[in-house]
Coordinates of N, CA and C in Angstrom, one line a residue:
X1 N 76.0 107.7 147.3 CA 76.7 109.0 147.6 C 78.2 108.8 147.6
X2 N 78.9 109.7 147.0 CA 80.3 109.7 147.1 C 80.7 110.5 148.3
X3 N 81.7 110.0 149.0 CA 82.2 110.7 150.2 C 83.7 110.7 150.3
X4 N 84.3 111.8 150.6 CA 85.7 112.0 150.8 C 86.0 112.5 152.2
X5 N 87.0 112.1 152.8 CA 87.5 112.6 154.1 C 88.9 113.1 153.8
X6 N 89.2 114.4 154.1 CA 90.5 114.9 153.9 C 91.0 115.6 155.2
X7 N 92.3 115.6 155.3 CA 92.9 116.4 156.4 C 93.6 117.5 155.6
X8 N 93.2 118.7 155.8 CA 93.8 119.8 155.0 C 93.0 120.1 153.8
X9 N 93.7 120.3 152.7 CA 93.0 120.6 151.4 C 92.8 119.3 150.6
X10 N 91.7 119.2 149.9 CA 91.5 118.1 149.0 C 92.5 118.2 147.8
X11 N 92.9 117.0 147.3 CA 93.8 116.9 146.1 C 93.0 117.4 144.8
X12 N 93.8 117.6 143.8 CA 93.2 118.0 142.5 C 92.3 116.9 142.0
X13 N 92.7 115.6 142.3 CA 91.8 114.5 141.8 C 90.5 114.5 142.5
X14 N 90.5 114.8 143.8 CA 89.2 114.8 144.6 C 88.4 116.0 144.1
X15 N 89.0 117.1 143.8 CA 88.3 118.3 143.3 C 87.7 117.9 141.9
X16 N 88.4 117.2 141.1 CA 87.9 116.8 139.8 C 86.6 115.9 140.0
X17 N 86.7 115.0 140.9 CA 85.6 114.1 141.2 C 84.3 114.9 141.7
X18 N 84.6 115.8 142.6 CA 83.5 116.6 143.1 C 82.9 117.4 142.0
X19 N 83.7 118.0 141.2 CA 83.2 118.8 140.1 C 82.4 118.0 139.1
X20 N 82.8 116.7 138.9 CA 82.0 115.9 138.0 C 80.6 115.7 138.5
X21 N 80.5 115.4 139.9 CA 79.2 115.2 140.5 C 78.4 116.5 140.4
X22 N 78.9 117.6 140.6 CA 78.2 118.9 140.6 C 77.8 119.2 139.1
X23 N 78.7 119.0 138.2 CA 78.3 119.3 136.8 C 77.3 118.4 136.3
X24 N 77.1 117.2 136.9 CA 76.1 116.2 136.4 C 74.8 116.5 137.1
X25 N 74.7 117.6 137.9 CA 73.4 117.9 138.5 C 73.3 117.5 139.9
X26 N 74.4 117.1 140.5 CA 74.4 116.7 141.9 C 74.4 117.8 142.9
X27 N 74.1 117.4 144.2 CA 74.1 118.3 145.3 C 75.2 117.8 146.3
X28 N 76.0 118.7 146.8 CA 77.1 118.3 147.6 C 77.2 119.1 148.9
X29 N 77.5 118.4 150.0 CA 77.8 119.1 151.2 C 79.3 119.4 151.2
X30 N 79.7 120.6 151.3 CA 81.1 121.1 151.3 C 81.4 122.0 152.4
X31 N 82.6 122.0 153.0 CA 83.0 123.0 153.9 C 83.3 124.3 153.1
X32 N 83.1 125.4 153.7 CA 83.5 126.6 153.1 C 84.5 127.3 154.1
X33 N 84.8 128.6 153.9 CA 85.7 129.3 154.8 C 84.9 129.7 156.0
X34 N 83.6 129.4 156.1 CA 82.8 129.7 157.3 C 82.3 128.5 157.9
X35 N 81.3 127.8 157.3 CA 80.6 126.6 157.8 C 80.4 125.7 156.7
X36 N 79.8 124.5 157.0 CA 79.4 123.6 155.9 C 78.1 124.0 155.2
X37 N 78.0 123.8 153.9 CA 76.8 124.2 153.2 C 76.5 123.2 152.1
X38 N 75.3 123.3 151.6 CA 74.8 122.5 150.5 C 75.1 123.3 149.2
X39 N 75.6 122.6 148.2 CA 76.0 123.3 147.0 C 75.5 122.6 145.7
X40 N 75.2 123.4 144.7 CA 74.9 122.9 143.4 C 75.2 123.9 142.3
X41 N 75.4 123.5 141.1 CA 75.8 124.5 140.0 C 74.6 125.5 139.9
X42 N 75.0 126.8 140.0 CA 74.0 127.8 140.0 C 73.1 127.9 138.8
X43 N 73.6 127.5 137.7 CA 72.8 127.6 136.4 C 72.0 126.3 136.1
X44 N 72.1 125.3 137.0 CA 71.4 124.1 136.9 C 70.1 124.2 137.7
X45 N 69.0 124.5 137.0 CA 67.7 124.8 137.7 C 67.2 123.5 138.5
X46 N 67.4 122.4 137.9 CA 67.0 121.1 138.6 C 67.7 120.9 139.9
X47 N 69.0 121.1 139.8 CA 69.9 120.9 141.0 C 69.5 121.9 142.1
X48 N 69.3 123.2 141.7 CA 68.9 124.2 142.7 C 67.6 123.9 143.3
X49 N 66.6 123.4 142.4 CA 65.3 123.0 143.0 C 65.4 121.9 144.0
X50 N 66.4 121.0 143.8 CA 66.6 119.9 144.7 C 67.0 120.5 146.1
X51 N 67.9 121.4 146.1 CA 68.3 122.0 147.4 C 67.2 122.7 148.0
X52 N 66.4 123.5 147.2 CA 65.2 124.2 147.7 C 64.3 123.2 148.4
X53 N 64.1 122.0 147.8 CA 63.2 121.0 148.3 C 63.8 120.4 149.6
X54 N 65.1 120.1 149.6 CA 65.8 119.6 150.7 C 65.7 120.5 152.0
X55 N 65.8 121.8 151.7 CA 65.7 122.8 152.8 C 64.3 123.2 153.1
X56 N 63.3 122.7 152.3 CA 61.9 123.2 152.5 C 61.9 124.7 152.4
X57 N 62.4 125.2 151.4 CA 62.6 126.7 151.3 C 61.8 127.1 150.0
X58 N 61.0 128.2 150.2 CA 60.2 128.7 149.1 C 61.0 129.5 148.0
X59 N 60.4 129.7 146.9 CA 61.1 130.4 145.8 C 61.3 131.9 146.2
X60 N 60.7 132.4 147.2 CA 60.8 133.8 147.5 C 62.1 134.2 148.3
X61 N 62.9 133.2 148.6 CA 64.1 133.4 149.3 C 65.3 132.8 148.5
X62 N 65.9 133.6 147.7 CA 67.0 133.1 146.8 C 68.2 132.7 147.6
X63 N 69.0 131.8 147.0 CA 70.3 131.3 147.6 C 71.4 132.3 147.3
X64 N 72.5 132.2 148.1 CA 73.7 132.9 147.8 C 74.4 132.1 146.7
X65 N 75.1 132.9 145.8 CA 75.9 132.3 144.7 C 77.4 132.6 145.1
X66 N 78.2 131.5 145.1 CA 79.6 131.7 145.3 C 80.4 131.5 144.0
X67 N 81.5 132.2 143.9 CA 82.3 132.1 142.6 C 83.7 132.2 143.0
X68 N 84.6 131.9 142.0 CA 86.0 132.0 142.3 C 86.5 133.4 142.1
X69 N 85.7 134.2 141.5 CA 86.2 135.6 141.2 C 85.0 136.5 140.9
X70 N 85.2 137.8 141.0 CA 84.2 138.7 140.6 C 83.8 138.6 139.1
X71 N 84.8 138.2 138.3 CA 84.6 138.0 136.9 C 83.5 136.9 136.6
X72 N 83.6 135.8 137.4 CA 82.6 134.7 137.2 C 81.2 135.3 137.6
X73 N 81.1 136.1 138.6 CA 79.8 136.6 139.0 C 79.3 137.6 138.0
X74 N 80.2 138.4 137.4 CA 79.8 139.4 136.4 C 79.3 138.6 135.1
X75 N 79.9 137.4 134.9 CA 79.4 136.6 133.7 C 78.0 136.1 133.9
X76 N 77.5 136.1 135.2 CA 76.2 135.7 135.5 C 75.2 136.9 135.5
X77 N 75.8 138.1 135.2 CA 74.9 139.3 135.1 C 75.0 140.2 136.4
X78 N 75.8 139.8 137.4 CA 75.9 140.6 138.6 C 76.7 141.8 138.4
X79 N 76.4 142.9 139.0 CA 77.1 144.2 139.0 C 78.0 144.2 140.2
X80 N 79.3 144.1 140.1 CA 80.2 144.0 141.3 C 80.9 145.4 141.4
X81 N 80.7 146.1 142.5 CA 81.5 147.3 142.7 C 82.9 147.0 142.9
X82 N 83.8 148.0 142.4 CA 85.2 147.8 142.6 C 85.7 147.5 144.0
X83 N 85.0 148.2 144.9 CA 85.4 148.0 146.4 C 85.3 146.6 146.8
X84 N 84.3 145.8 146.3 CA 84.1 144.4 146.7 C 85.3 143.6 146.1
X85 N 85.7 143.9 144.9 CA 86.7 143.2 144.2 C 88.0 143.3 145.0
X86 N 88.2 144.5 145.7 CA 89.4 144.7 146.5 C 89.4 143.9 147.8
X87 N 88.2 143.7 148.3 CA 88.0 143.0 149.6 C 88.0 141.5 149.5
X88 N 87.3 141.0 148.4 CA 87.3 139.5 148.2 C 88.6 138.9 147.8
X89 N 88.9 137.7 148.1 CA 88.1 136.7 148.8 C 88.0 137.0 150.3
X90 N 86.8 136.8 150.9 CA 86.5 137.1 152.3 C 85.2 136.5 152.7
X91 N 85.0 136.4 154.0 CA 83.7 135.9 154.5 C 82.6 137.0 154.4
X92 N 82.4 137.5 153.2 CA 81.5 138.6 152.9 C 80.6 138.2 151.8
X93 N 79.3 138.2 152.1 CA 78.2 138.0 151.1 C 77.7 139.4 150.8
X94 N 77.6 139.8 149.5 CA 77.1 141.1 149.1 C 75.9 140.9 148.3
X95 N 74.9 141.7 148.6 CA 73.7 141.8 147.8 C 73.9 142.9 146.8
X96 N 73.9 142.5 145.5 CA 74.3 143.4 144.4 C 73.2 143.3 143.3
X97 N 73.2 144.3 142.4 CA 72.3 144.3 141.3 C 72.6 143.3 140.3
X98 N 71.6 142.7 139.7 CA 71.8 141.7 138.7 C 70.6 141.7 137.7
X99 N 70.8 142.3 136.6 CA 69.7 142.5 135.6 C 68.6 143.3 136.3
X100 N 67.4 142.8 136.4 CA 66.3 143.6 136.9 C 66.0 143.2 138.4
X101 N 67.0 142.5 139.0 CA 66.7 142.0 140.4 C 68.0 142.2 141.2
X102 N 68.0 141.6 142.4 CA 69.2 141.6 143.2 C 69.7 140.1 143.4
X103 N 70.9 139.9 143.7 CA 71.5 138.6 144.0 C 72.5 138.7 145.1
X104 N 72.5 137.7 145.9 CA 73.5 137.6 147.0 C 74.7 136.8 146.5
X105 N 75.9 137.4 146.6 CA 77.1 136.7 146.0 C 78.3 136.8 146.9
X106 N 79.2 135.9 146.7 CA 80.4 135.8 147.6 C 81.6 135.1 146.9
X107 N 82.8 135.6 147.2 CA 84.0 134.9 146.7 C 84.7 134.4 148.0
X108 N 84.6 133.1 148.2 CA 85.1 132.5 149.5 C 86.6 132.6 149.6
X109 N 87.1 132.7 150.9 CA 88.5 132.8 151.2 C 89.1 131.4 151.4
X110 N 89.0 130.6 150.5 CA 89.5 129.2 150.6 C 90.1 128.8 149.2
X111 N 91.4 128.6 149.1 CA 92.0 128.4 147.8 C 91.4 127.2 147.1
X112 N 91.3 126.1 147.8 CA 90.8 124.9 147.1 C 89.4 125.0 146.7
X113 N 88.5 125.8 147.4 CA 87.2 126.0 147.0 C 87.1 126.8 145.8
X114 N 88.0 127.8 145.7 CA 88.0 128.6 144.5 C 88.5 127.8 143.3
X115 N 89.4 126.8 143.5 CA 89.9 125.9 142.5 C 88.7 125.0 142.0
X116 N 87.9 124.6 142.9 CA 86.7 123.8 142.6 C 85.7 124.7 141.7
X117 N 85.5 125.9 142.1 CA 84.7 126.9 141.4 C 85.2 127.2 140.0
X118 N 86.5 127.1 139.9 CA 87.1 127.3 138.5 C 86.7 126.1 137.6
X119 N 86.5 124.9 138.2 CA 86.1 123.7 137.5 C 84.6 123.7 137.2
X120 N 83.8 124.2 138.1 CA 82.3 124.1 138.0 C 81.6 125.3 137.5
X121 N 82.2 126.5 137.7 CA 81.5 127.7 137.6 C 80.8 128.0 138.9
X122 N 80.1 129.1 139.0 CA 79.5 129.5 140.2 C 78.5 128.4 140.8
X123 N 78.5 128.4 142.1 CA 77.6 127.4 142.8 C 76.6 128.1 143.7
X124 N 75.4 127.6 143.8 CA 74.5 128.0 144.8 C 75.1 127.4 146.1
X125 N 75.0 128.2 147.2 CA 75.6 127.8 148.4 C 74.6 128.3 149.5
X126 N 74.2 127.3 150.4 CA 73.3 127.6 151.5 C 73.7 126.8 152.7
X127 N 73.5 127.4 153.9 CA 73.8 126.6 155.1 C 73.1 125.3 155.0
X128 N 73.7 124.3 155.7 CA 73.1 122.9 155.6 C 72.1 122.7 156.8
X129 N 71.9 123.7 157.6 CA 70.9 123.6 158.7 C 69.6 124.0 158.2
X130 N 68.5 123.6 158.9 CA 67.2 124.1 158.6 C 67.0 125.4 159.4
X131 N 66.1 126.2 159.0 CA 65.8 127.5 159.6 C 65.6 127.3 161.1
X132 N 66.3 128.1 161.9 CA 66.2 128.0 163.4 C 67.1 127.1 164.1
X133 N 67.8 126.2 163.3 CA 68.7 125.3 163.8 C 70.1 125.9 163.8
X134 N 71.0 125.4 164.6 CA 72.4 125.9 164.6 C 73.1 125.5 163.3
X135 N 74.1 126.3 162.9 CA 74.9 126.0 161.7 C 75.6 124.7 161.8
X136 N 75.7 124.0 160.7 CA 76.4 122.7 160.6 C 77.9 122.9 160.6
X137 N 78.6 122.5 161.6 CA 80.0 122.7 161.7 C 80.8 121.4 161.4
X138 N 80.1 120.2 161.4 CA 80.7 118.9 161.0 C 79.6 118.2 160.2
X139 N 80.0 117.3 159.3 CA 79.0 116.5 158.6 C 78.1 115.6 159.5
X140 N 78.6 115.2 160.6 CA 77.8 114.4 161.5 C 76.6 115.1 162.1
X141 N 76.6 116.4 162.0 CA 75.5 117.2 162.5 C 74.3 117.3 161.5
X142 N 74.6 116.9 160.3 CA 73.6 117.0 159.2 C 72.4 116.1 159.5
X143 N 71.2 116.6 159.3 CA 70.0 115.7 159.5 C 70.0 114.5 158.6
X144 N 69.5 113.4 159.0 CA 69.6 112.1 158.3 C 68.9 112.3 156.9
X145 N 67.8 112.9 156.8 CA 67.1 113.0 155.5 C 67.9 113.9 154.6
X146 N 68.6 114.9 155.0 CA 69.5 115.7 154.1 C 70.7 114.9 153.7
X147 N 71.2 114.1 154.6 CA 72.4 113.3 154.3 C 72.0 112.3 153.2
X148 N 70.8 111.6 153.3 CA 70.4 110.7 152.3 C 70.1 111.3 151.0
X149 N 69.8 112.6 150.9 CA 69.5 113.2 149.6 C 70.7 113.7 148.9
X150 N 71.9 113.7 149.5 CA 73.1 114.2 148.9 C 73.7 113.2 147.9
X151 N 74.4 113.8 146.9 CA 75.2 113.0 145.9 C 76.6 113.0 146.3
X152 N 77.1 113.9 147.1 CA 78.5 114.0 147.5 C 78.7 114.7 148.8
X153 N 79.7 114.3 149.5 CA 80.0 114.9 150.8 C 81.5 115.0 151.0
X154 N 82.1 116.1 151.2 CA 83.5 116.3 151.5 C 83.6 116.7 153.0
X155 N 84.2 115.8 153.7 CA 84.4 115.9 155.2 C 85.9 116.4 155.4
X156 N 86.0 117.7 155.8 CA 87.3 118.2 156.0 C 87.5 118.6 157.5
X157 N 86.7 117.9 158.4 CA 86.8 118.2 159.8 C 85.9 119.3 160.2
X158 N 86.0 119.7 161.5 CA 85.1 120.7 162.0 C 85.4 122.1 161.4
X159 N 84.4 122.9 161.2 CA 84.4 124.2 160.8 C 83.9 125.1 161.9
X160 N 84.7 125.9 162.5 CA 84.3 126.7 163.6 C 84.0 128.2 163.2
X161 N 84.0 128.4 161.9 CA 83.7 129.8 161.5 C 82.3 130.2 161.8
X162 N 82.1 131.5 161.7 CA 80.7 132.0 161.8 C 80.2 132.3 160.4
X163 N 78.9 132.3 160.2 CA 78.3 132.6 158.9 C 78.9 133.9 158.4
X164 N 78.9 134.1 157.1 CA 79.5 135.3 156.5 C 78.7 136.6 156.9
X165 N 79.3 137.7 156.8 CA 78.7 139.0 157.0 C 77.9 139.3 155.7
X166 N 76.7 139.7 155.8 CA 75.9 140.1 154.6 C 75.8 141.6 154.5
X167 N 76.2 142.2 153.4 CA 76.1 143.6 153.2 C 75.3 143.9 151.9
X168 N 74.3 144.7 152.0 CA 73.5 145.2 150.8 C 74.2 146.4 150.2
X169 N 74.7 146.3 149.0 CA 75.3 147.4 148.4 C 74.5 148.0 147.2
X170 N 73.2 147.7 147.2 CA 72.3 148.2 146.1 C 71.8 149.6 146.4
X171 N 71.9 150.1 147.6 CA 71.4 151.4 147.9 C 72.4 152.5 147.8
X172 N 72.1 153.7 148.3 CA 73.0 154.8 148.3 C 74.2 154.5 149.2
X173 N 74.0 153.8 150.3 CA 75.1 153.5 151.3 C 75.0 152.0 151.6
X174 N 76.1 151.3 151.8 CA 76.1 149.9 152.2 C 75.3 149.7 153.5
X175 N 74.6 148.6 153.6 CA 73.8 148.3 154.8 C 74.1 146.9 155.3
X176 N 74.6 146.7 156.5 CA 74.8 145.4 157.0 C 73.5 144.7 157.3
X177 N 73.2 143.6 156.7 CA 72.0 142.8 156.9 C 72.2 141.8 158.0
X178 N 73.4 141.1 158.0 CA 73.7 140.2 159.0 C 75.2 140.3 159.3
X179 N 75.5 140.4 160.6 CA 76.9 140.6 161.0 C 77.4 139.2 161.3
X180 N 78.5 138.8 160.6 CA 79.2 137.5 160.9 C 80.2 137.7 162.0
X181 N 81.5 137.5 161.6 CA 82.6 137.8 162.6 C 82.6 139.3 162.9
X182 N 82.5 139.6 164.2 CA 82.5 141.0 164.6 C 83.7 141.8 164.2
X183 N 84.9 141.2 164.2 CA 86.1 142.0 163.8 C 86.0 142.3 162.3
X184 N 85.6 141.3 161.5 CA 85.5 141.5 160.1 C 84.4 142.6 159.8
X185 N 83.3 142.5 160.5 CA 82.2 143.5 160.3 C 82.8 144.9 160.6
X186 N 83.6 145.0 161.6 CA 84.2 146.3 161.9 C 85.1 146.8 160.8
X187 N 85.9 145.9 160.3 CA 86.8 146.2 159.2 C 86.0 146.7 158.0
X188 N 84.8 146.1 157.7 CA 84.0 146.5 156.6 C 83.5 148.0 156.8
X189 N 83.1 148.2 158.1 CA 82.6 149.6 158.4 C 83.6 150.6 158.1
X190 N 84.9 150.3 158.3 CA 86.0 151.2 158.2 C 86.4 151.4 156.7
X191 N 86.3 150.3 155.9 CA 86.8 150.3 154.6 C 85.7 150.4 153.5
X192 N 84.7 149.6 153.6 CA 83.7 149.5 152.5 C 82.9 150.8 152.4
X193 N 82.5 151.4 153.5 CA 81.8 152.6 153.5 C 82.5 153.7 152.8
X194 N 83.8 153.8 153.1 CA 84.7 154.9 152.5 C 84.9 154.6 151.0
X195 N 84.9 153.4 150.6 CA 85.2 153.0 149.2 C 84.0 153.2 148.3
X196 N 82.8 153.1 148.8 CA 81.7 153.1 147.9 C 81.1 154.5 147.8

C-alpha cells in the first residue's frame, strides 16, 4: 500500500501518484471536506465492487459519487438543477435523476480534492466506517481488515467535520434525508427551497 502523510494540502506530485493508483483500479482512503472515506473511480466496476465487499454492503445501497464539478456529474448522466450548481462546492450530497434511476452526487469543498477529481474523473465515495460505527476522523481509526485491503492512504490529520447533508431533489420539493452540519442545513432550507 502507498501511504502519504501531509500537513495541509498534498502537492501536485502526490495527487498524481494517488490518481495513478485510482486509475489503475485501486481503492484509497482519502480525507474529504467532511470525514475520511473510501474512494475508487466511479466507472471502474471492479474497484467499486472491492469497496462494496470491504464495507460488506449489498448492491441495493448505491454509493455517493463525488466530482470536481457539476459538468463531470452531467457527463455521467446525472441531471443537476441550476440551484445545486450555485451552492456547490459544499458539504451537500444531492439525490438527483440519472437516466432511469437516481444517484447521490456531491462536489466537495476542498480545492486539492477537486484537483484530484480533475485527474481521475468522478469517484465513488463512502464513509470508511462500517454501519453503526462512528465516522472515521483519522486513519488510525480504520479497522485493520479495511486498512489491509487498501491500495493507498492519504493521511492529512484529523477531520472533525460532520457527514454531508443529503437532500433529495427528485421530487416536487427538496427533502432533507440526512442533516449534516445544522447551520448548513438551515442555510439550505432558506436558499435551496426558494431556488427550486
